[in-house]
């Protein structure tokens, strides 16, 4: 709902309101962003006014010695009129350095689409605030997109130059939100390859904190999403603001606090190498920044963003569409496979219950390692004589869909594409090039390169029955020549234009985003890719961290997680399959290991996991997500998903201690007065896990490292404990039912909970429907 009354503008979602005020010098301020206000009655009381300016501050003009822009809650800040915070908008003209925007109008539009950038769909309303420069014919439109159902407001700015002279934009934030400090803590994520999205918490202090990417993509260094919470805010209560950017390139998000504890939050494209010349009658539009607020804690903030992504960012046809269980051959074979190996994996995957077989890197041209072939998207018929068509038909016969890996933005020098078109790669034509994984980046800021990339993907997808595409991007951008002044922006909008066309051509093909894992995971990519490969790190303990960071801002339907082999390729940590499943099932499940190496017991185990996942797929992919803590703060962590009919709780353990505490099953958001039944998922614990202790029960001595135990372990495991019972919601939400005694060095049978280091358990909770009085 948007209302305009006198100097005030009220923009509301179902539970939040944003209030803008046009002050006495016609500057627009954001004076309120918090819980919903039904009308503007009394809203004047929310506005801080000053009797006079203080100390060495400067007044905005001669007649207003009570207004210093340094203290106002400006919706946009520029330099040169007394505002000493970092500007949200930095412009230049050869005869002018100071730009001063004041209120012009506010209109409600029927619809609006951002120029060459993704616009999350199905907003309830969109309002346009127009500011004008006081002396020059330059306009700044600020668009407010209201996503009422999920309490998200999107903001984008558009600068229009109606002057004859060019203007240069050095910086344009999409959103500036002024707040006053309330003992705020800033929570951002940081990371690297195979270690994405780790949570970082820090107190908001005076000065400026910037999280940004200069890699060319949104990057794994920091995700563009972040939140600030009040000191006493927990996962389930308290004030919290969440932010994100619908953009996939270099970004610059910051939080700045001055002596008076006034805060300005800014989100936008990076000002690094950004020099946009806007000529007469031209305009420039910034990507959308989004924000949400709740007084009900971090889980509610996440819920708002999860709904926003599911209902407004991902394409409509994928909303609530079951995501198939994937098998991907990368960690099993890397580049080294033959058609018969792929056939064998396909047959085994299908028997396990897999629904979509994905052929990863190495299927095309001369691509037998990462030094050649990238860019030439013709099938290697020596390796795969029946071609993509043959493979997709084979998958179909086995009742599976077929998917494919491509890395369309990249090229190896040893390729036909590079030999014919060295001009397609990003290069400054002066320096030696820099290489990432022996590859170069195609210059998607150029139309002819966009056309090549579009055609190569189009032709590939047309060549067989392909239901899924994993679009990879395995190195950052270097060696650019920023002739246009907006090279990085042009690259990303070039990519968006290719994706826009491909999505129209193949609306039912599921595109999975990947950039060496999560090196470009953001709301821009999710606008075209309904799911995203989170990380090349398939170690389940590391995944808990990665999924924790991702889960703060992105819904489970977008997180693609695979169960890989027991000894992690990345961490060399041994974790048994059930734990790997218990982590991977919170999202879109897949498998990525050599199925030819599985024992009979492994096969039974994985079959049971897949059957369990299928039975509860809806809640794993679309359920409401909750957690109780950050894993770095505790020895264990709870995550929960819940839909109307069921709740699944996982308990993740970090390190096992010899003095385990009494453990309880705790859940969130149940009905206090209802009875629930809970059951742990039955697991199989490999005998090898017990080491030399096996000799306490074995009639003959067994070498714990020897071949006998290895052989037995292929056929036999120990059943895990079963924790089940009935319990009131009120109890489950407070102390919770007691779980079985945890293993602490003596006596093992089905009454003992053997979780061990980095272990996990999951529990199903359902309303208890049996009549107790019968
Ligand atoms: C990247 C991806 C992997 C795999 C390889 C193939 O590293 O993240 O999942 O597809 O490329 O080269």
PDB file of N, CA and C and ligand atoms in Angstrom, residues 193 330 335 360-361 367 405 437 470 472 474 514-517 533 536 592, ligand 1:
ATOM      1  N   UNK A 193      36.928 -20.151  -2.570  1.00  0.00           N
ATOM      2  CA  UNK A 193      36.551 -21.396  -3.241  1.00  0.00           C
ATOM      3  C   UNK A 193      36.491 -22.518  -2.200  1.00  0.00           C
ATOM      4  N   UNK A 330      30.781 -35.646 -11.818  1.00  0.00           N
ATOM      5  CA  UNK A 330      32.063 -34.933 -11.708  1.00  0.00           C
ATOM      6  C   UNK A 330      33.011 -35.539 -10.671  1.00  0.00           C
ATOM      7  N   UNK A 335      37.358 -35.698 -15.766  1.00  0.00           N
ATOM      8  CA  UNK A 335      37.261 -35.701 -17.239  1.00  0.00           C
ATOM      9  C   UNK A 335      37.373 -37.118 -17.811  1.00  0.00           C
ATOM     10  N   UNK A 360      28.717 -34.017 -16.465  1.00  0.00           N
ATOM     11  CA  UNK A 360      29.480 -32.800 -16.158  1.00  0.00           C
ATOM     12  C   UNK A 360      30.574 -32.582 -17.202  1.00  0.00           C
ATOM     13  N   UNK A 361      31.565 -31.818 -16.845  1.00  0.00           N
ATOM     14  CA  UNK A 361      32.645 -31.393 -17.744  1.00  0.00           C
ATOM     15  C   UNK A 361      33.317 -32.589 -18.431  1.00  0.00           C
ATOM     16  N   UNK A 367      38.267 -31.897 -24.760  1.00  0.00           N
ATOM     17  CA  UNK A 367      38.277 -31.602 -23.320  1.00  0.00           C
ATOM     18  C   UNK A 367      38.542 -32.873 -22.497  1.00  0.00           C
ATOM     19  N   UNK A 405      26.445 -30.205 -18.337  1.00  0.00           N
ATOM     20  CA  UNK A 405      27.308 -29.101 -17.849  1.00  0.00           C
ATOM     21  C   UNK A 405      27.803 -28.278 -19.032  1.00  0.00           C
ATOM     22  N   UNK A 437      42.483 -21.484 -14.172  1.00  0.00           N
ATOM     23  CA  UNK A 437      42.184 -22.839 -14.643  1.00  0.00           C
ATOM     24  C   UNK A 437      42.475 -22.996 -16.141  1.00  0.00           C
ATOM     25  N   UNK A 470      23.674 -27.182 -16.223  1.00  0.00           N
ATOM     26  CA  UNK A 470      24.515 -26.597 -15.165  1.00  0.00           C
ATOM     27  C   UNK A 470      25.448 -25.603 -15.844  1.00  0.00           C
ATOM     28  N   UNK A 472      28.331 -23.132 -15.669  1.00  0.00           N
ATOM     29  CA  UNK A 472      29.464 -22.889 -14.771  1.00  0.00           C
ATOM     30  C   UNK A 472      30.235 -21.645 -15.194  1.00  0.00           C
ATOM     31  N   UNK A 474      34.213 -20.479 -14.112  1.00  0.00           N
ATOM     32  CA  UNK A 474      35.252 -20.928 -13.188  1.00  0.00           C
ATOM     33  C   UNK A 474      36.446 -20.011 -12.976  1.00  0.00           C
ATOM     34  N   UNK A 514      26.252 -22.128 -11.302  1.00  0.00           N
ATOM     35  CA  UNK A 514      27.476 -22.598 -10.647  1.00  0.00           C
ATOM     36  C   UNK A 514      28.604 -21.655 -11.050  1.00  0.00           C
ATOM     37  N   UNK A 515      29.467 -21.336 -10.127  1.00  0.00           N
ATOM     38  CA  UNK A 515      30.665 -20.569 -10.461  1.00  0.00           C
ATOM     39  C   UNK A 515      31.751 -21.112  -9.539  1.00  0.00           C
ATOM     40  N   UNK A 516      32.373 -22.205  -9.957  1.00  0.00           N
ATOM     41  CA  UNK A 516      33.280 -22.957  -9.066  1.00  0.00           C
ATOM     42  C   UNK A 516      32.573 -23.169  -7.736  1.00  0.00           C
ATOM     43  N   UNK A 517      31.324 -23.485  -7.760  1.00  0.00           N
ATOM     44  CA  UNK A 517      30.494 -23.481  -6.547  1.00  0.00           C
ATOM     45  C   UNK A 517      29.833 -22.120  -6.450  1.00  0.00           C
ATOM     46  N   UNK A 533      24.462 -24.400  -7.380  1.00  0.00           N
ATOM     47  CA  UNK A 533      25.428 -25.305  -6.750  1.00  0.00           C
ATOM     48  C   UNK A 533      26.210 -24.471  -5.741  1.00  0.00           C
ATOM     49  N   UNK A 536      32.011 -26.291  -4.254  1.00  0.00           N
ATOM     50  CA  UNK A 536      32.697 -27.517  -4.666  1.00  0.00           C
ATOM     51  C   UNK A 536      33.102 -28.336  -3.454  1.00  0.00           C
ATOM     52  N   UNK A 592      26.992 -37.475  -5.905  1.00  0.00           N
ATOM     53  CA  UNK A 592      28.136 -37.164  -6.760  1.00  0.00           C
ATOM     54  C   UNK A 592      29.329 -37.990  -6.298  1.00  0.00           C
TER      55      UNK A 592
HETATM   56  C1  LIG B   1      33.615 -26.417 -11.360  1.00  0.00           C
HETATM   57  C2  LIG B   1      32.312 -26.861 -10.752  1.00  0.00           C
HETATM   58  C3  LIG B   1      32.333 -28.352 -10.520  1.00  0.00           C
HETATM   59  C4  LIG B   1      32.567 -29.063 -11.822  1.00  0.00           C
HETATM   60  C5  LIG B   1      33.846 -28.546 -12.469  1.00  0.00           C
HETATM   61  C6  LIG B   1      33.998 -29.081 -13.866  1.00  0.00           C
HETATM   62  O1  LIG B   1      34.664 -26.572 -10.467  1.00  0.00           O
HETATM   63  O2  LIG B   1      32.036 -26.147  -9.579  1.00  0.00           O
HETATM   64  O3  LIG B   1      31.128 -28.780  -9.933  1.00  0.00           O
HETATM   65  O4  LIG B   1      31.470 -28.852 -12.664  1.00  0.00           O
HETATM   66  O5  LIG B   1      33.872 -27.128 -12.554  1.00  0.00           O
HETATM   67  O6  LIG B   1      35.110 -28.593 -14.507  1.00  0.00           O
END
